[in-house]
Coordinates of C-alpha atoms and ligand atoms in Angstrom, one line a residue:
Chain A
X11 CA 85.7 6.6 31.9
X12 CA 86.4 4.4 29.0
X13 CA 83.7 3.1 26.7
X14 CA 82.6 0.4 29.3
X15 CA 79.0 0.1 30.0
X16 CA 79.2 -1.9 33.2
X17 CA 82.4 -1.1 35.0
X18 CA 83.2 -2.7 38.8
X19 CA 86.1 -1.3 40.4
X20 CA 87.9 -2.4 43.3
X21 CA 84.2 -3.6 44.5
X22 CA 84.1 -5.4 48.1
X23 CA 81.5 -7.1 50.0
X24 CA 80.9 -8.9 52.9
X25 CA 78.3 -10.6 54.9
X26 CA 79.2 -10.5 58.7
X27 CA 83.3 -11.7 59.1
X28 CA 83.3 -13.5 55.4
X29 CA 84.3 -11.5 53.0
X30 CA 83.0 -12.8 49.4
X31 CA 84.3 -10.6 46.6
X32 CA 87.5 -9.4 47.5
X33 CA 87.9 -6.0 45.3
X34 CA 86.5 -7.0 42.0
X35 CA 87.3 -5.1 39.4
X36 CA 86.5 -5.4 35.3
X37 CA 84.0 -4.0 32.5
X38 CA 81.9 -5.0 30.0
X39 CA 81.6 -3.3 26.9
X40 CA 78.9 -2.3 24.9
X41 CA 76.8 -4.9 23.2
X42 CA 79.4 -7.7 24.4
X43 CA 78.7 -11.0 25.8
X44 CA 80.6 -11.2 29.0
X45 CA 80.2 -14.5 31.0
X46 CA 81.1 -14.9 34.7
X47 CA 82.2 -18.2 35.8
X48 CA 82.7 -19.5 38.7
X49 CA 81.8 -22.9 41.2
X50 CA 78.5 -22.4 43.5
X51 CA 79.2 -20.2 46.6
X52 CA 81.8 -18.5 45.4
X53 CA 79.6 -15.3 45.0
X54 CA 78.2 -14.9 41.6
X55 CA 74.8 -14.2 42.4
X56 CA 76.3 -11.0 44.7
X57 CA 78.1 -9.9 42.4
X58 CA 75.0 -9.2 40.2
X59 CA 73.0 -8.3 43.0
X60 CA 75.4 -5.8 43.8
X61 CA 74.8 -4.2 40.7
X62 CA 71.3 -4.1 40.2
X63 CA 71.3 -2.5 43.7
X64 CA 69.4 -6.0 45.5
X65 CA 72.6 -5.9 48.1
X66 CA 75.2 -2.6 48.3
X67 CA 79.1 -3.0 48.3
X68 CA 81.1 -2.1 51.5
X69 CA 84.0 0.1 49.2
X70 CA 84.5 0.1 45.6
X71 CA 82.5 1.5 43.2
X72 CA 80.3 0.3 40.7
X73 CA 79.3 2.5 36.8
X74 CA 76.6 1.5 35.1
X75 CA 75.8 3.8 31.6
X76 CA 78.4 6.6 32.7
X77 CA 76.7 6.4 36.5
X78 CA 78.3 5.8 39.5
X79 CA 75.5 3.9 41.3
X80 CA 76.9 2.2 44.6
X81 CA 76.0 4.8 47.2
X82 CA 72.7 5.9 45.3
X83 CA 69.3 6.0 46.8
X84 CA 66.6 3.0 46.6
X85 CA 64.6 5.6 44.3
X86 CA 67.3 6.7 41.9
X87 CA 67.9 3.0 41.2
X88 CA 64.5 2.6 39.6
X89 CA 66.0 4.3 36.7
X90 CA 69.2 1.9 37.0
X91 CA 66.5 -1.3 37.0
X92 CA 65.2 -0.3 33.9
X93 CA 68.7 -0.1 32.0
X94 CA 69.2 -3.2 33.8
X95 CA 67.4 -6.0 33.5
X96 CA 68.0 -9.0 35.4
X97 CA 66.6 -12.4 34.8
X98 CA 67.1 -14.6 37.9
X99 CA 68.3 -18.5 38.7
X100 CA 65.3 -19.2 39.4
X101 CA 61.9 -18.2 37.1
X102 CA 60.9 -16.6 40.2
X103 CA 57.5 -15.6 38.2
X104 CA 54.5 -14.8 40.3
X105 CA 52.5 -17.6 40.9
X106 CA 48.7 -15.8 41.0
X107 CA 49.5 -14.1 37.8
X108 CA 49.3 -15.3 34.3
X109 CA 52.0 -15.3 32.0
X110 CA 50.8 -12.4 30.3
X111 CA 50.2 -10.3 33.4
X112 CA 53.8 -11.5 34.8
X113 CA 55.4 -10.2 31.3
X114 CA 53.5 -6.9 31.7
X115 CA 54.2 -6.0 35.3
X116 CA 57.5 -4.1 34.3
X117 CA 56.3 -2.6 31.4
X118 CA 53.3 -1.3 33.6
X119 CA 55.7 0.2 36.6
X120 CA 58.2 1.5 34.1
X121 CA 56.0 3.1 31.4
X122 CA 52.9 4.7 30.9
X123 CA 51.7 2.7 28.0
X124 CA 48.1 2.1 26.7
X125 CA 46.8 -1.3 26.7
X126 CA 47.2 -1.7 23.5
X127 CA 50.5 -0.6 23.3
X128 CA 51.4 -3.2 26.6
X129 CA 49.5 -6.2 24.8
X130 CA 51.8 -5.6 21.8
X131 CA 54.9 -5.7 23.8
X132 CA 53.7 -8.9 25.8
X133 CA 53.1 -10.6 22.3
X134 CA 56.6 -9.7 21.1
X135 CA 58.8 -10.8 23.9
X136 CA 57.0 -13.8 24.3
X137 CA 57.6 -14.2 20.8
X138 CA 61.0 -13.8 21.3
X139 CA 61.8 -16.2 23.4
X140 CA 59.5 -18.6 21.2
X141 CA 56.6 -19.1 23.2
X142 CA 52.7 -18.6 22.0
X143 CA 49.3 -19.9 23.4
X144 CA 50.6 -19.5 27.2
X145 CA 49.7 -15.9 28.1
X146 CA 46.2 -16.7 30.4
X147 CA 48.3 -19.8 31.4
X148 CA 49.4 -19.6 35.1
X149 CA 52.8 -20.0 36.1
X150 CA 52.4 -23.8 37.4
X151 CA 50.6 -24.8 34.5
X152 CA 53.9 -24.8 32.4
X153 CA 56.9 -26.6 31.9
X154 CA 60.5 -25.3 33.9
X155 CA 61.7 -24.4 30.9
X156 CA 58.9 -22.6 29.7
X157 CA 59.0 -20.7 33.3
X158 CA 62.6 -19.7 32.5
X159 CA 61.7 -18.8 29.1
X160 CA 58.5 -16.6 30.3
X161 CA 61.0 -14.6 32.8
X162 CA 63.6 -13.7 30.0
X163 CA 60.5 -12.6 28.5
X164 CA 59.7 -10.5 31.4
X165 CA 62.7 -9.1 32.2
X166 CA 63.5 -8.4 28.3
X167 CA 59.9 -6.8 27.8
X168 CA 61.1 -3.2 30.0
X169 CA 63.6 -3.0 27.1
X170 CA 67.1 -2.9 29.1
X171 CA 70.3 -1.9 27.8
X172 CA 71.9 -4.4 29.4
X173 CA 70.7 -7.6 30.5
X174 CA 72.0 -9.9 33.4
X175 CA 71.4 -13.5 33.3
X176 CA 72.0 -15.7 36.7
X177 CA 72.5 -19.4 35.8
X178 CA 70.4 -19.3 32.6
X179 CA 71.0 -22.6 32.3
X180 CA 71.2 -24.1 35.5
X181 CA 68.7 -27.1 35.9
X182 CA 67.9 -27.1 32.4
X183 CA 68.5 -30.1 30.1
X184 CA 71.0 -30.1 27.2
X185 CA 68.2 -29.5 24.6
X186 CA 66.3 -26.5 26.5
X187 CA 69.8 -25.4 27.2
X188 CA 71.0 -24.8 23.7
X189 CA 67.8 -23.4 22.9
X190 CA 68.7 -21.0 26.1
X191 CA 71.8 -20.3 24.5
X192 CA 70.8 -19.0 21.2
X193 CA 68.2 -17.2 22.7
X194 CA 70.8 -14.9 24.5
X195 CA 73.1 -14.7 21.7
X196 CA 69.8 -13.4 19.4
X197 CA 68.8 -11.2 21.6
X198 CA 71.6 -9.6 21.8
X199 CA 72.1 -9.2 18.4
X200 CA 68.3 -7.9 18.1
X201 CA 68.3 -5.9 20.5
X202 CA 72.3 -5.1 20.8
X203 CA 71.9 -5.4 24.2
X204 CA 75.4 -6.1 26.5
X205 CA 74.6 -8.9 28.5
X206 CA 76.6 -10.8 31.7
X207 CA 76.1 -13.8 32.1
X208 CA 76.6 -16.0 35.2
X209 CA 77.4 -19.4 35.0
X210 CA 79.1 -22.4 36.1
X211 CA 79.4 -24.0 32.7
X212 CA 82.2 -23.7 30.6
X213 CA 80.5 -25.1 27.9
X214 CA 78.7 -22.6 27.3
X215 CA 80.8 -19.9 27.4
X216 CA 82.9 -21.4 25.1
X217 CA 80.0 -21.0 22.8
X218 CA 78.8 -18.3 23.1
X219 CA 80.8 -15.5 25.3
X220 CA 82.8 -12.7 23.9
X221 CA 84.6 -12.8 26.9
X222 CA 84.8 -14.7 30.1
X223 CA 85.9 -13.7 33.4
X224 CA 87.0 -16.5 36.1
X225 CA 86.1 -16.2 39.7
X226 CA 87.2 -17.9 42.6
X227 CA 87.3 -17.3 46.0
X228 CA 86.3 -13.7 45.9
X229 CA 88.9 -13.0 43.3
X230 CA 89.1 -12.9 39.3
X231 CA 91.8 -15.3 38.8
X232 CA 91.5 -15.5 34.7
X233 CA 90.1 -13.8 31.9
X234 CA 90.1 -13.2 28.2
X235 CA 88.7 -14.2 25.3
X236 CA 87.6 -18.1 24.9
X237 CA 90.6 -18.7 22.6
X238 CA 92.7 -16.7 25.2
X239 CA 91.2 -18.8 28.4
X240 CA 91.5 -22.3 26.5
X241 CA 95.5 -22.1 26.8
X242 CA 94.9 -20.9 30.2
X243 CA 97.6 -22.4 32.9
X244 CA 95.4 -21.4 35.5
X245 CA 94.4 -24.8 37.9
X246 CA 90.5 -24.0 38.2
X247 CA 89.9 -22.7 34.5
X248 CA 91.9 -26.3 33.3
X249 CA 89.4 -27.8 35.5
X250 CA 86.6 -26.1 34.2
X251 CA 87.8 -26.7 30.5
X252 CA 87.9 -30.5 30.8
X253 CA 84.0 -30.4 32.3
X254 CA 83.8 -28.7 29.4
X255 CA 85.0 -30.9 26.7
X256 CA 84.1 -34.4 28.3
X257 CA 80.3 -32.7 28.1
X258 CA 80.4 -31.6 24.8
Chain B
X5 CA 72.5 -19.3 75.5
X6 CA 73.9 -16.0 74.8
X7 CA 73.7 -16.7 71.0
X8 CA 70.0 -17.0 71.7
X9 CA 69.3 -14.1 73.7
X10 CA 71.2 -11.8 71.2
X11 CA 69.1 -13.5 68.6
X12 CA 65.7 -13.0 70.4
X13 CA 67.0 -8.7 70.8
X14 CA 67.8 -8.9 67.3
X15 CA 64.7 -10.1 66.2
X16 CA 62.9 -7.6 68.6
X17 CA 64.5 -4.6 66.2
X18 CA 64.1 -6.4 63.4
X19 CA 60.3 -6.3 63.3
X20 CA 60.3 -2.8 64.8
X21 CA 62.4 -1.6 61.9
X22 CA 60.0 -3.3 59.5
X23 CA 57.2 -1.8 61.0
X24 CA 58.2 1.2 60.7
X25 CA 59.3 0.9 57.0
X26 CA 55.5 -0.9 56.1
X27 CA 54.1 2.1 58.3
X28 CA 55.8 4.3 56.1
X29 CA 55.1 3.0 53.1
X30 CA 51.5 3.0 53.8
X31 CA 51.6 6.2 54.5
X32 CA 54.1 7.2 51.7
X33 CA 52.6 4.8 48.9
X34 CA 49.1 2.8 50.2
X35 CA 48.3 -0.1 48.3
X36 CA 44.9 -0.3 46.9
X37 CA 41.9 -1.0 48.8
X38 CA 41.2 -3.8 46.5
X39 CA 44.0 -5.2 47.1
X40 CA 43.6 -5.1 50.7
X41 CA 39.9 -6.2 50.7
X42 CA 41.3 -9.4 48.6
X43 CA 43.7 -10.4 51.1
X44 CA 41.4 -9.9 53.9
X45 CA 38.4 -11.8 52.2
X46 CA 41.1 -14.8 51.5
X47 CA 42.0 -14.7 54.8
X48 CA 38.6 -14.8 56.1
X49 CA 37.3 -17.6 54.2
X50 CA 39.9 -19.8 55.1
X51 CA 40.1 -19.7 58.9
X52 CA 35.7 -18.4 59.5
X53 CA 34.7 -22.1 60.2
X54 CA 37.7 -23.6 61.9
X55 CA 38.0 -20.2 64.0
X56 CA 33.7 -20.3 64.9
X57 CA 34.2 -24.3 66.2
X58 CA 37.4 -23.0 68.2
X59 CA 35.2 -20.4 70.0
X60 CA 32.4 -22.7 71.2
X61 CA 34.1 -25.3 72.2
X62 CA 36.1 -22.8 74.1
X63 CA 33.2 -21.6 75.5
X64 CA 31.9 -25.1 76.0
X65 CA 35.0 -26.0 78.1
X66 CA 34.8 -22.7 80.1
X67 CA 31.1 -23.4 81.2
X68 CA 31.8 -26.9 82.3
X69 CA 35.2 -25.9 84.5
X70 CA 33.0 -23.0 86.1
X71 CA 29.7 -25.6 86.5
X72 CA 32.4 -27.9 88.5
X73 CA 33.6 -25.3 90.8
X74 CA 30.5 -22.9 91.2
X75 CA 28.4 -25.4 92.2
X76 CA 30.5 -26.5 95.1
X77 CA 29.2 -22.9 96.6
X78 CA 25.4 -23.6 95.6
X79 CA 26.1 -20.5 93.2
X80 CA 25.4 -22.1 89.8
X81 CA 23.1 -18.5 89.0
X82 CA 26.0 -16.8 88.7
X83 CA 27.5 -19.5 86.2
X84 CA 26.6 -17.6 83.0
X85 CA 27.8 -14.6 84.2
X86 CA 31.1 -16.1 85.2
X87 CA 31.8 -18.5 82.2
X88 CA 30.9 -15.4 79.5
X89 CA 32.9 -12.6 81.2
X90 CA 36.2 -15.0 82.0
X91 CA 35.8 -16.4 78.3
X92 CA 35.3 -13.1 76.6
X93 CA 37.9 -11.3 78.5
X94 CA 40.9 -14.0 78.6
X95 CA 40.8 -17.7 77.4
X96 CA 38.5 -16.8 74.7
X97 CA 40.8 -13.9 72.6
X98 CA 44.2 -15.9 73.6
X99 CA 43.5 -19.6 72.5
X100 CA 41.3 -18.3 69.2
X101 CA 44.6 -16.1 68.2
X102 CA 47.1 -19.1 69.0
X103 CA 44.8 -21.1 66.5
X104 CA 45.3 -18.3 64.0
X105 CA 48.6 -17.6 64.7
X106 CA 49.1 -21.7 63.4
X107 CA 46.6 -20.8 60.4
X108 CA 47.0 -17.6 59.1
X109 CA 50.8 -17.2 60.6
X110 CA 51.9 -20.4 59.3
X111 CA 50.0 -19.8 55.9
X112 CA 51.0 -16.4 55.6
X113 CA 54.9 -16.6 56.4
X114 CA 55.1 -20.1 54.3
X115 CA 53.8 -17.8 51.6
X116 CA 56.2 -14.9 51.7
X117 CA 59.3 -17.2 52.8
X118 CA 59.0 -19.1 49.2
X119 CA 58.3 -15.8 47.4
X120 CA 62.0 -14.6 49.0
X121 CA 63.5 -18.1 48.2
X122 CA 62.5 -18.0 44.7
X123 CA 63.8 -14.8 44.1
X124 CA 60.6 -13.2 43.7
X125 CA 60.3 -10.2 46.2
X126 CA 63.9 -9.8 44.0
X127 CA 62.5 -9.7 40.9
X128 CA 59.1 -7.2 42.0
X129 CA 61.9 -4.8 43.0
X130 CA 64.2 -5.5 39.9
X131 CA 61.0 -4.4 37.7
X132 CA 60.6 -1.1 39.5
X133 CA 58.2 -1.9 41.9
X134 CA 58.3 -2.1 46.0
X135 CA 57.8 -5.1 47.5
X136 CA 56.5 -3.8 50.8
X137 CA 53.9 -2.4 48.9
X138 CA 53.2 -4.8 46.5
X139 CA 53.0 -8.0 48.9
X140 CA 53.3 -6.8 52.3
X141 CA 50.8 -3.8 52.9
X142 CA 48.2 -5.5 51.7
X143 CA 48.5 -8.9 53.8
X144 CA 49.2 -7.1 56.6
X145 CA 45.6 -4.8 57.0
X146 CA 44.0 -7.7 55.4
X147 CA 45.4 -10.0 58.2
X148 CA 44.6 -7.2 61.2
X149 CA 41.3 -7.0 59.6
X150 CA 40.7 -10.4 59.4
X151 CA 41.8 -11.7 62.5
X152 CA 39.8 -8.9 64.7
X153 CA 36.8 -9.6 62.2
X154 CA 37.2 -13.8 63.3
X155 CA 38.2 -13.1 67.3
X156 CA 35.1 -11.6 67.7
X157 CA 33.3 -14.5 65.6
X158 CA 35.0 -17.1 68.0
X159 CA 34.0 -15.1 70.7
X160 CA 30.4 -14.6 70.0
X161 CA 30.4 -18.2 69.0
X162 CA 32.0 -18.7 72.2
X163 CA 28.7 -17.4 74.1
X164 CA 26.5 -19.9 72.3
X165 CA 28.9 -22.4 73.4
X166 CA 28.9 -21.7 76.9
X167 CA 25.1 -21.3 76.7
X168 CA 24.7 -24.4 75.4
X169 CA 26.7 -26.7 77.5
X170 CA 24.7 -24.4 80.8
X171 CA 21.7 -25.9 79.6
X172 CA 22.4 -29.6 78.5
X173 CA 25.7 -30.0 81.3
X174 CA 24.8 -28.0 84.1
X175 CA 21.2 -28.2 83.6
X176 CA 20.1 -24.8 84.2
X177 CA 17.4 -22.8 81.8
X178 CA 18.0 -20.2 79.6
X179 CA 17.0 -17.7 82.0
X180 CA 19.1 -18.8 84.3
X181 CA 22.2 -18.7 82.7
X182 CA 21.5 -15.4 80.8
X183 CA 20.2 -13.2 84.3
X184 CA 23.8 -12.4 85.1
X185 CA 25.7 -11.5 82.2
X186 CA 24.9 -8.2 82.3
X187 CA 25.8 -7.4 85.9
X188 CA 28.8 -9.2 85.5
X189 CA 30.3 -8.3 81.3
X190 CA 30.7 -4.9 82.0
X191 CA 30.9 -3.0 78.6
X192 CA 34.7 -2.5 79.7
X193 CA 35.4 -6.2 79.7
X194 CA 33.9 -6.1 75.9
X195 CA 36.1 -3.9 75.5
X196 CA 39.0 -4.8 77.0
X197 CA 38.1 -8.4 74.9
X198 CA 37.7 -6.7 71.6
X199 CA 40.9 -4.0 72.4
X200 CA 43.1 -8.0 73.1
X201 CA 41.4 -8.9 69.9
X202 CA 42.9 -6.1 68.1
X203 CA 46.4 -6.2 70.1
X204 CA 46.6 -9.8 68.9
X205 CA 46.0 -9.3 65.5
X206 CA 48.6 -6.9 65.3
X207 CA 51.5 -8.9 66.9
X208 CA 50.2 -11.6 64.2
X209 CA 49.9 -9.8 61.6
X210 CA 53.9 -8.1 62.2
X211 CA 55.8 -11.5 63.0
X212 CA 54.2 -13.7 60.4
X213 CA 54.9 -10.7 57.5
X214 CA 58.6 -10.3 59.1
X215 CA 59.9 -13.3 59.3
X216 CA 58.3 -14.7 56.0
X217 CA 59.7 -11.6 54.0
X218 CA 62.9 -12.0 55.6
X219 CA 63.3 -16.1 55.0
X220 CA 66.7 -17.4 53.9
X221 CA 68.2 -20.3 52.2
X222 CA 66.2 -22.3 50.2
X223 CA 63.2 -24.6 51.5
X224 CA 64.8 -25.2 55.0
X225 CA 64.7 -21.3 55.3
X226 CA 61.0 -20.9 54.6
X227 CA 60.7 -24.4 57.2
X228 CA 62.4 -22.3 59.8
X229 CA 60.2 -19.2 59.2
X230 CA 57.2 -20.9 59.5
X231 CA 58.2 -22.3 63.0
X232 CA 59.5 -19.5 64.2
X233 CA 56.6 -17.5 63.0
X234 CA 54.5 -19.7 65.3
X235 CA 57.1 -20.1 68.4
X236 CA 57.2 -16.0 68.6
X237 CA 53.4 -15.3 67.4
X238 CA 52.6 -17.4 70.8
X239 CA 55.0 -15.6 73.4
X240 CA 54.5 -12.3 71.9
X241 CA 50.5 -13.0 72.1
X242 CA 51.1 -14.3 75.7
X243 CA 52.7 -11.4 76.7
X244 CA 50.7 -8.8 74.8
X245 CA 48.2 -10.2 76.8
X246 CA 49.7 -9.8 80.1
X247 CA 50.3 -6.2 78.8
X248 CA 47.0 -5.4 78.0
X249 CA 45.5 -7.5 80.9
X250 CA 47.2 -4.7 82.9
X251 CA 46.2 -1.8 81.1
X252 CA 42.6 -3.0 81.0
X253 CA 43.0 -4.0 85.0
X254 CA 44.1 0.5 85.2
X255 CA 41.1 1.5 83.0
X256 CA 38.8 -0.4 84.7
X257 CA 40.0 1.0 88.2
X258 CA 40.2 4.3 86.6
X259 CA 36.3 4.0 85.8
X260 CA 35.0 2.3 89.3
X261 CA 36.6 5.5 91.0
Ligands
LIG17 N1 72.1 -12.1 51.9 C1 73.1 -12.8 52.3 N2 73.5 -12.8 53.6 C2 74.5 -13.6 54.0 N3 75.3 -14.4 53.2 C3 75.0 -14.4 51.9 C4 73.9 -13.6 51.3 N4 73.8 -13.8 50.0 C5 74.8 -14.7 49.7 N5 75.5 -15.0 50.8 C6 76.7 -15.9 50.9 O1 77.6 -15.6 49.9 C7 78.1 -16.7 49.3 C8 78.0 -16.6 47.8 O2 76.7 -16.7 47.4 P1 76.2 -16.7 45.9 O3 76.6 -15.4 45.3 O4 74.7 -17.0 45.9 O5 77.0 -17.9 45.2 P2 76.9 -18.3 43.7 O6 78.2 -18.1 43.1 O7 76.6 -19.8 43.8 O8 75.8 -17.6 43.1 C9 77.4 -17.9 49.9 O9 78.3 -18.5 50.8 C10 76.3 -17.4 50.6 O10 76.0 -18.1 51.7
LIG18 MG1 73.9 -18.1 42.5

């Protein structure tokens, strides 16, 4: 094992005949930003599923914190869950609880905090991810952004070593999504956790990744550093760098 | 065709292999009973009024068919007794669970479909907690509960029903009407009402959880779960009801021997 914190090797999955990553393999290291890009459908979203144990690989095998985790059981993973924390595309918060009783759910199933102690967490997180005055609010009663916001909170609140972000800034407008931006690379400066990072947007990972991985097709066809990946020759990533530059 | 039929068998172990996991779970790791009584008071209050007009009209409907044919045999006495036992035993218990089957069903399944969509049976288990637990065991004893609790709501309401139209359609008295229920509702055909009842909320209660937790691909998925929650509540009631028609046709034999 090297000093990787996530490591995928040689991962495969399929759903039915289509095969959608075809042997993946890379790390991320400790407290590193690691983005994942790649165009819709081409499997992003299983890849992280994969390792927060939502869907299983077919072969390969898949170390999280010096564990190999692909085969284990639906109860071992709890511990995994809590390393891991994944904040999802969508808020996905739940609707008939409030915003503080959505930020404290995994704090509650994960520890066995007093109140106190749980309202204290709740107050920091949502501090963190600058929101105040929303924690009796229900879910529908805030903005999108906010939602988004409120589920980093959540997801950051059962202190993870590593965090997982899918399409942070998908559906968000250019103003929420800087904000979104700094908000990972703070809070992973904070709280030194190693985050991956899903996207489609070069943009941002230009900004803000330590490393960036290119997927396409089931296959990593690039990756490196940004500097590294902005003399890339590779069709897809020149694609992806122009979006990139006629956005910014 | 064949497409279809592999679908339907697929289906048919698919909510047998849920079952078996919520079974196990309740078993393993119940939900609370609050939790449970929450569900089943939510489902209550929204289907008690529409489900308690269902069952007297249905028992309306049954007195006037039986006033139309009954009285071509001068046997209009026995109308009560007729209308009340063929309500309670068959029409009443199917058509009041295919009107909750398009409530609760539709309700219940739209519910859990968007709660997959959005990622957020994902994210109960991604916080350490079990979904089947957390969302399912509870709506599926509070809709069992429920729905047996409203059947037999729509089917007393059913007897007023048919009592009423005896008097004001068929114009016979109260007397009348009442004499023959007793010789002719055995306690078995309660039974056997009350035991569809409970069949019915069961095969409710199983598709509409199934196919909402198990919704994919955005809105059109949870559109697709919600029809087929209702296309496969109504055959599976129909033929639970053929089923249990039978069994209730053996125990009744067993008893007159
Ligand atoms: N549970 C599943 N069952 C079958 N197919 C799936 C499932 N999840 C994802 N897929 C398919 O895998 C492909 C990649 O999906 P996804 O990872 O969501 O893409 P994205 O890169 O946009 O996140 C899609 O074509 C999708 O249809
Ligand atoms: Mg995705």
């Amino acid at each position: 094992m090297s000093d990787a914190q996530v490591q995928f090797i040689n991962v495969i999955k399929s759903f039915g005949d289509r095969t959608i990553l075809k042997g993946i393999s890379f790390e991320a290291k400790q407290g590193e930003i690691l983005f994942i890009l790649g165009t819709s459908g081409t499997g992003k979203s299983v890849l992280l599923k994969n390792l927060v144990g939502l869907l299983r690989p077919d072969t390969g095998e898949i170390w999280v914190d010096g564990e190999e985790v692909s085969q284990i059981s639906e109860e071992k993973y709890f511990d995994i869950r809590k390393k891991c924390g994944m904040v999802f595309q969508h808020p996905a918060l739940f609707d008939s609880l409030t915003v503080f009783e959505n930020v404290a759910f995994g704090v509650r199933k994960h520890y066995d905090y007093p109140e106190e102690k749980i309202k204290e967490i709740v107050k920091k997180c949502l501090k963190l991810v600058h929101l105040d005055d929303v924690e009796e609010k229900l879910p529908q009663d805030i903005s999108y952004g906010m939602q988004k916001r409120v589920s980093l909170a959540r997801t950051v609140a059962i202190s993870p070593k590593i965090l997982l972000f899918d399409e942070p800034t998908t559906g968000l407008d250019p103003v929420t999504t800087n904000a979104v931006n700094q908000l990972i690379l703070d809070l992973s400066k904070t709280l030194k956790t190693t985050s991956l990072v899903v996207s489609h947007d070069m943009h941002c990972a230009l900004a803000i990744a330590d490393r960036i991985i290119v997927l396409d097709k089931g296959n990593i066809v690039d990756q490196g550093t940004p500097a590294e990946l902005k003399a890339s020759k590779h069709p897809l990533v020149k694609e992806f760098l122009m979006e990139a530059t006629t956005h910014a | 065709m064949l497409n279809k039929m592999v679908g339907i068998i697929d289906d048919i172990g698919g909510v047998t292999l849920f079952m078996k996991e919520v079974f196990r779970t309740g078993i393993k790791t119940p939900c609370t009973f609050s939790e449970i009584m929450d569900q089943t008071w939510k489902v209550t209050i929204q289907s008690l009024s529409t489900t308690a007009m269902a069952g007297f009209f249905v028992g309306a409907i049954m007195t006037v068919q039986f006033t139309l044919q009954v009285s071509q045999f001068g046997a209009l006495g026995y109308l009560g007794g007729l209308a009340t036992s063929g309500t309670i035993r068959e029409v009443g218990p199917l058509l009041i669970a295919f009107m909750l089957s398009g409530k609760v069903g539709a309700f219940t399944s739209a519910e859990l479909g968007t709660m997959r969509v959005t990622e957020q049976i994902d994210a109960i288990k991604c916080l350490g907690a079990n979904p089947i637990q957390e969302i399912i065991l509870p709506r599926f004893v509070g809709i069992i509960l429920s729905s047996f609790f409203l059947l037999t709501i729509g089917l007393f309401m059913s007897i007023w029903g048919g009592l009423l139209m005896g008097i004001v359609f068929s114009g016979i008295s109260i007397e009348e009407y009442v004499r023959h229920i007793p010789n002719i509702v055995s306690p078995v055909s309660i039974v056997t009402g009350l035991f569809k009842c409970f069949v019915f909320a069961f095969v409710l209660a199983s598709i509409c959880t199934y196919k909402g937790y198990n919704a994919t691909g955005g809105a059109k998925g949870v559109g697709k779960a919600v029809v087929d929650t209702a296309v496969f509540t109504m055959i599976g009631i129909v033929i639970a009801d053929w089923v249990t028609s039978a069994i209730g046709e053996s125990v009744m034999e067993l008893f007159l021997k």
